[in-house]
Amino acid sequence: MAKGTKDDPWTLKTPPGTSDITLWRDPDASPPALVCVAGGTELRYHISAPEDLAAMLRAHGDWMELGNADEQKEARPGTIEAWARSPDNPKKGWYGLKKGLRGRFANYVTPVAEALGLVELEHNPKNNRARAK
């Protein structure tokens, strides 16, 4: 498995398996970031996102829908995407760091959490879910 650095990034697929994504941790960024490149677009999330997601799913205790949504769209309540934007999460709001590109957490962070062995992730064409391992 890749190291998850800029020189040795994770090359993964989105949950439905339709798009390639490249991710790595950038601990020297301000704030430290999980960087995701999808289709030439760079998104950034708080570096602790995969571990925080796994902790939330452990507390939840069951499967949770991903609820993918762009930043400009409302996230469905009770989904991973809604949690990643909630003032009740450990970051007290958005996990996404780049204004205008803060959404799609559930689509891009869950594959990293799966690759790290933190969560189980469904890979259906639509309506995927995740749960803690």
PDB file of C-alpha atoms in Angstrom:
ATOM      1  CA  MET A   1       0.000   0.000   0.000  1.00  0.00           C
ATOM      2  CA  ALA A   2       1.156   3.543  -0.718  1.00  0.00           C
ATOM      3  CA  LYS A   3       2.467   5.684   2.126  1.00  0.00           C
ATOM      4  CA  GLY A   4      -0.062   8.478   1.570  1.00  0.00           C
ATOM      5  CA  THR A   5       2.578  11.145   0.965  1.00  0.00           C
ATOM      6  CA  LYS A   6       2.794  13.515  -1.997  1.00  0.00           C
ATOM      7  CA  ASP A   7       5.605  11.363  -3.409  1.00  0.00           C
ATOM      8  CA  ASP A   8       3.733   8.097  -2.733  1.00  0.00           C
ATOM      9  CA  PRO A   9       0.005   8.976  -2.757  1.00  0.00           C
ATOM     10  CA  TRP A  10      -2.966   6.697  -2.428  1.00  0.00           C
ATOM     11  CA  THR A  11      -4.574   6.031  -5.801  1.00  0.00           C
ATOM     12  CA  LEU A  12      -8.153   5.000  -5.103  1.00  0.00           C
ATOM     13  CA  LYS A  13     -11.620   5.004  -6.635  1.00  0.00           C
ATOM     14  CA  THR A  14     -14.762   6.754  -5.454  1.00  0.00           C
ATOM     15  CA  PRO A  15     -17.254   4.430  -3.710  1.00  0.00           C
ATOM     16  CA  PRO A  16     -19.200   3.545  -6.889  1.00  0.00           C
ATOM     17  CA  GLY A  17     -15.866   2.815  -8.599  1.00  0.00           C
ATOM     18  CA  THR A  18     -16.527   5.322 -11.379  1.00  0.00           C
ATOM     19  CA  SER A  19     -13.739   7.862 -10.796  1.00  0.00           C
ATOM     20  CA  ASP A  20     -10.071   7.726  -9.888  1.00  0.00           C
ATOM     21  CA  ILE A  21      -8.854   9.886  -7.015  1.00  0.00           C
ATOM     22  CA  THR A  22      -5.365  10.562  -5.701  1.00  0.00           C
ATOM     23  CA  LEU A  23      -4.894  11.483  -2.046  1.00  0.00           C
ATOM     24  CA  TRP A  24      -2.087  12.193   0.376  1.00  0.00           C
ATOM     25  CA  ARG A  25      -1.517  13.772   3.765  1.00  0.00           C
ATOM     26  CA  ASP A  26       0.229  17.136   3.894  1.00  0.00           C
ATOM     27  CA  PRO A  27       1.183  17.660   7.560  1.00  0.00           C
ATOM     28  CA  ASP A  28       3.126  20.839   6.701  1.00  0.00           C
ATOM     29  CA  ALA A  29       0.105  22.629   5.210  1.00  0.00           C
ATOM     30  CA  SER A  30      -1.637  25.282   7.278  1.00  0.00           C
ATOM     31  CA  PRO A  31      -3.795  23.719   8.585  1.00  0.00           C
ATOM     32  CA  PRO A  32      -2.462  20.174   8.034  1.00  0.00           C
ATOM     33  CA  ALA A  33      -4.519  18.627   5.227  1.00  0.00           C
ATOM     34  CA  LEU A  34      -5.666  15.491   3.521  1.00  0.00           C
ATOM     35  CA  VAL A  35      -5.276  16.487  -0.137  1.00  0.00           C
ATOM     36  CA  CYS A  36      -7.525  14.940  -2.796  1.00  0.00           C
ATOM     37  CA  VAL A  37      -7.108  15.359  -6.546  1.00  0.00           C
ATOM     38  CA  ALA A  38     -10.192  14.324  -8.488  1.00  0.00           C
ATOM     39  CA  GLY A  39     -10.389  14.966 -12.216  1.00  0.00           C
ATOM     40  CA  GLY A  40      -7.761  17.687 -11.997  1.00  0.00           C
ATOM     41  CA  THR A  41      -9.507  19.504  -9.119  1.00  0.00           C
ATOM     42  CA  GLU A  42      -7.708  19.696  -5.790  1.00  0.00           C
ATOM     43  CA  LEU A  43      -9.780  19.493  -2.621  1.00  0.00           C
ATOM     44  CA  ARG A  44      -8.475  19.629   0.934  1.00  0.00           C
ATOM     45  CA  TYR A  45      -9.900  18.235   4.140  1.00  0.00           C
ATOM     46  CA  HIS A  46      -8.671  18.331   7.742  1.00  0.00           C
ATOM     47  CA  ILE A  47      -5.894  15.757   8.055  1.00  0.00           C
ATOM     48  CA  SER A  48      -7.718  13.914  10.854  1.00  0.00           C
ATOM     49  CA  ALA A  49     -10.779  13.282   8.668  1.00  0.00           C
ATOM     50  CA  PRO A  50     -10.404   9.487   8.183  1.00  0.00           C
ATOM     51  CA  GLU A  51      -9.822   8.823  11.890  1.00  0.00           C
ATOM     52  CA  ASP A  52     -12.562  11.230  13.004  1.00  0.00           C
ATOM     53  CA  LEU A  53     -14.967   9.584  10.552  1.00  0.00           C
ATOM     54  CA  ALA A  54     -14.149   6.133  11.930  1.00  0.00           C
ATOM     55  CA  ALA A  55     -14.675   7.327  15.522  1.00  0.00           C
ATOM     56  CA  MET A  56     -18.058   8.827  14.603  1.00  0.00           C
ATOM     57  CA  LEU A  57     -19.124   5.616  12.848  1.00  0.00           C
ATOM     58  CA  ARG A  58     -18.039   3.517  15.865  1.00  0.00           C
ATOM     59  CA  ALA A  59     -20.220   5.698  18.094  1.00  0.00           C
ATOM     60  CA  HIS A  60     -23.070   5.469  15.560  1.00  0.00           C
ATOM     61  CA  GLY A  61     -22.815   1.674  15.689  1.00  0.00           C
ATOM     62  CA  ASP A  62     -24.363   0.817  12.317  1.00  0.00           C
ATOM     63  CA  TRP A  63     -24.236   1.544   8.597  1.00  0.00           C
ATOM     64  CA  MET A  64     -24.636   5.198   7.628  1.00  0.00           C
ATOM     65  CA  GLU A  65     -25.459   6.551   4.175  1.00  0.00           C
ATOM     66  CA  LEU A  66     -22.744   8.607   2.509  1.00  0.00           C
ATOM     67  CA  GLY A  67     -25.079  11.336   1.223  1.00  0.00           C
ATOM     68  CA  ASN A  68     -22.583  12.837  -1.253  1.00  0.00           C
ATOM     69  CA  ALA A  69     -23.261  16.479  -2.097  1.00  0.00           C
ATOM     70  CA  ASP A  70     -21.332  19.417  -3.502  1.00  0.00           C
ATOM     71  CA  GLU A  71     -20.781  22.344  -1.151  1.00  0.00           C
ATOM     72  CA  GLN A  72     -23.524  24.356  -2.849  1.00  0.00           C
ATOM     73  CA  LYS A  73     -26.135  21.650  -2.138  1.00  0.00           C
ATOM     74  CA  GLU A  74     -27.681  20.767   1.193  1.00  0.00           C
ATOM     75  CA  ALA A  75     -26.524  17.471   2.662  1.00  0.00           C
ATOM     76  CA  ARG A  76     -29.279  15.039   3.627  1.00  0.00           C
ATOM     77  CA  PRO A  77     -29.668  14.841   7.408  1.00  0.00           C
ATOM     78  CA  GLY A  78     -28.318  11.697   9.044  1.00  0.00           C
ATOM     79  CA  THR A  79     -25.622  11.114   6.415  1.00  0.00           C
ATOM     80  CA  ILE A  80     -21.839  11.160   6.561  1.00  0.00           C
ATOM     81  CA  GLU A  81     -21.837  14.280   4.383  1.00  0.00           C
ATOM     82  CA  ALA A  82     -24.148  16.072   6.845  1.00  0.00           C
ATOM     83  CA  TRP A  83     -21.895  15.076   9.760  1.00  0.00           C
ATOM     84  CA  ALA A  84     -18.829  16.436   7.903  1.00  0.00           C
ATOM     85  CA  ARG A  85     -20.509  19.870   7.814  1.00  0.00           C
ATOM     86  CA  SER A  86     -22.110  19.849  11.250  1.00  0.00           C
ATOM     87  CA  PRO A  87     -21.186  22.203  14.082  1.00  0.00           C
ATOM     88  CA  ASP A  88     -21.418  19.084  16.283  1.00  0.00           C
ATOM     89  CA  ASN A  89     -18.447  17.276  14.692  1.00  0.00           C
ATOM     90  CA  PRO A  90     -14.914  17.506  16.183  1.00  0.00           C
ATOM     91  CA  LYS A  91     -14.012  20.406  13.831  1.00  0.00           C
ATOM     92  CA  LYS A  92     -17.199  22.316  14.757  1.00  0.00           C
ATOM     93  CA  GLY A  93     -18.172  22.646  11.090  1.00  0.00           C
ATOM     94  CA  TRP A  94     -16.842  21.890   7.633  1.00  0.00           C
ATOM     95  CA  TYR A  95     -14.077  19.305   7.248  1.00  0.00           C
ATOM     96  CA  GLY A  96     -13.433  20.728   3.777  1.00  0.00           C
ATOM     97  CA  LEU A  97     -10.799  23.473   3.783  1.00  0.00           C
ATOM     98  CA  LYS A  98     -11.164  25.145   0.364  1.00  0.00           C
ATOM     99  CA  LYS A  99     -14.154  27.491   0.120  1.00  0.00           C
ATOM    100  CA  GLY A 100     -16.260  26.457  -2.860  1.00  0.00           C
ATOM    101  CA  LEU A 101     -14.795  22.925  -2.757  1.00  0.00           C
ATOM    102  CA  ARG A 102     -15.647  21.858   0.792  1.00  0.00           C
ATOM    103  CA  GLY A 103     -18.274  19.252  -0.104  1.00  0.00           C
ATOM    104  CA  ARG A 104     -18.027  15.697  -1.383  1.00  0.00           C
ATOM    105  CA  PHE A 105     -16.389  14.575   1.895  1.00  0.00           C
ATOM    106  CA  ALA A 106     -18.316  11.304   1.827  1.00  0.00           C
ATOM    107  CA  ASN A 107     -17.196  10.563  -1.730  1.00  0.00           C
ATOM    108  CA  TYR A 108     -13.497  11.283  -1.227  1.00  0.00           C
ATOM    109  CA  VAL A 109     -12.643  10.598   2.430  1.00  0.00           C
ATOM    110  CA  THR A 110     -14.436   7.268   2.876  1.00  0.00           C
ATOM    111  CA  PRO A 111     -12.164   5.456   0.354  1.00  0.00           C
ATOM    112  CA  VAL A 112      -9.089   6.554   2.335  1.00  0.00           C
ATOM    113  CA  ALA A 113     -10.677   5.399   5.587  1.00  0.00           C
ATOM    114  CA  GLU A 114     -11.406   2.056   3.910  1.00  0.00           C
ATOM    115  CA  ALA A 115      -7.831   1.735   2.568  1.00  0.00           C
ATOM    116  CA  LEU A 116      -6.511   2.421   6.078  1.00  0.00           C
ATOM    117  CA  GLY A 117      -8.705  -0.382   7.451  1.00  0.00           C
ATOM    118  CA  LEU A 118     -10.850   1.975   9.527  1.00  0.00           C
ATOM    119  CA  VAL A 119     -14.241   1.472   7.852  1.00  0.00           C
ATOM    120  CA  GLU A 120     -16.187  -0.906   5.655  1.00  0.00           C
ATOM    121  CA  LEU A 121     -17.541   0.792   2.546  1.00  0.00           C
ATOM    122  CA  GLU A 122     -20.153  -0.325   0.050  1.00  0.00           C
ATOM    123  CA  HIS A 123     -19.364  -0.048  -3.668  1.00  0.00           C
ATOM    124  CA  ASN A 124     -22.773   0.060  -5.338  1.00  0.00           C
ATOM    125  CA  PRO A 125     -23.682   2.339  -8.273  1.00  0.00           C
ATOM    126  CA  LYS A 126     -25.704   4.562  -5.877  1.00  0.00           C
ATOM    127  CA  ASN A 127     -26.704   5.002  -2.233  1.00  0.00           C
ATOM    128  CA  ASN A 128     -23.520   3.619  -0.663  1.00  0.00           C
ATOM    129  CA  ARG A 129     -23.022   3.330   3.070  1.00  0.00           C
ATOM    130  CA  ALA A 130     -20.108   2.942   5.460  1.00  0.00           C
ATOM    131  CA  ARG A 131     -19.635   1.573   8.964  1.00  0.00           C
ATOM    132  CA  ALA A 132     -16.719   1.305  11.367  1.00  0.00           C
ATOM    133  CA  LYS A 133     -14.652  -1.851  11.440  1.00  0.00           C
TER     134      LYS A 133
END
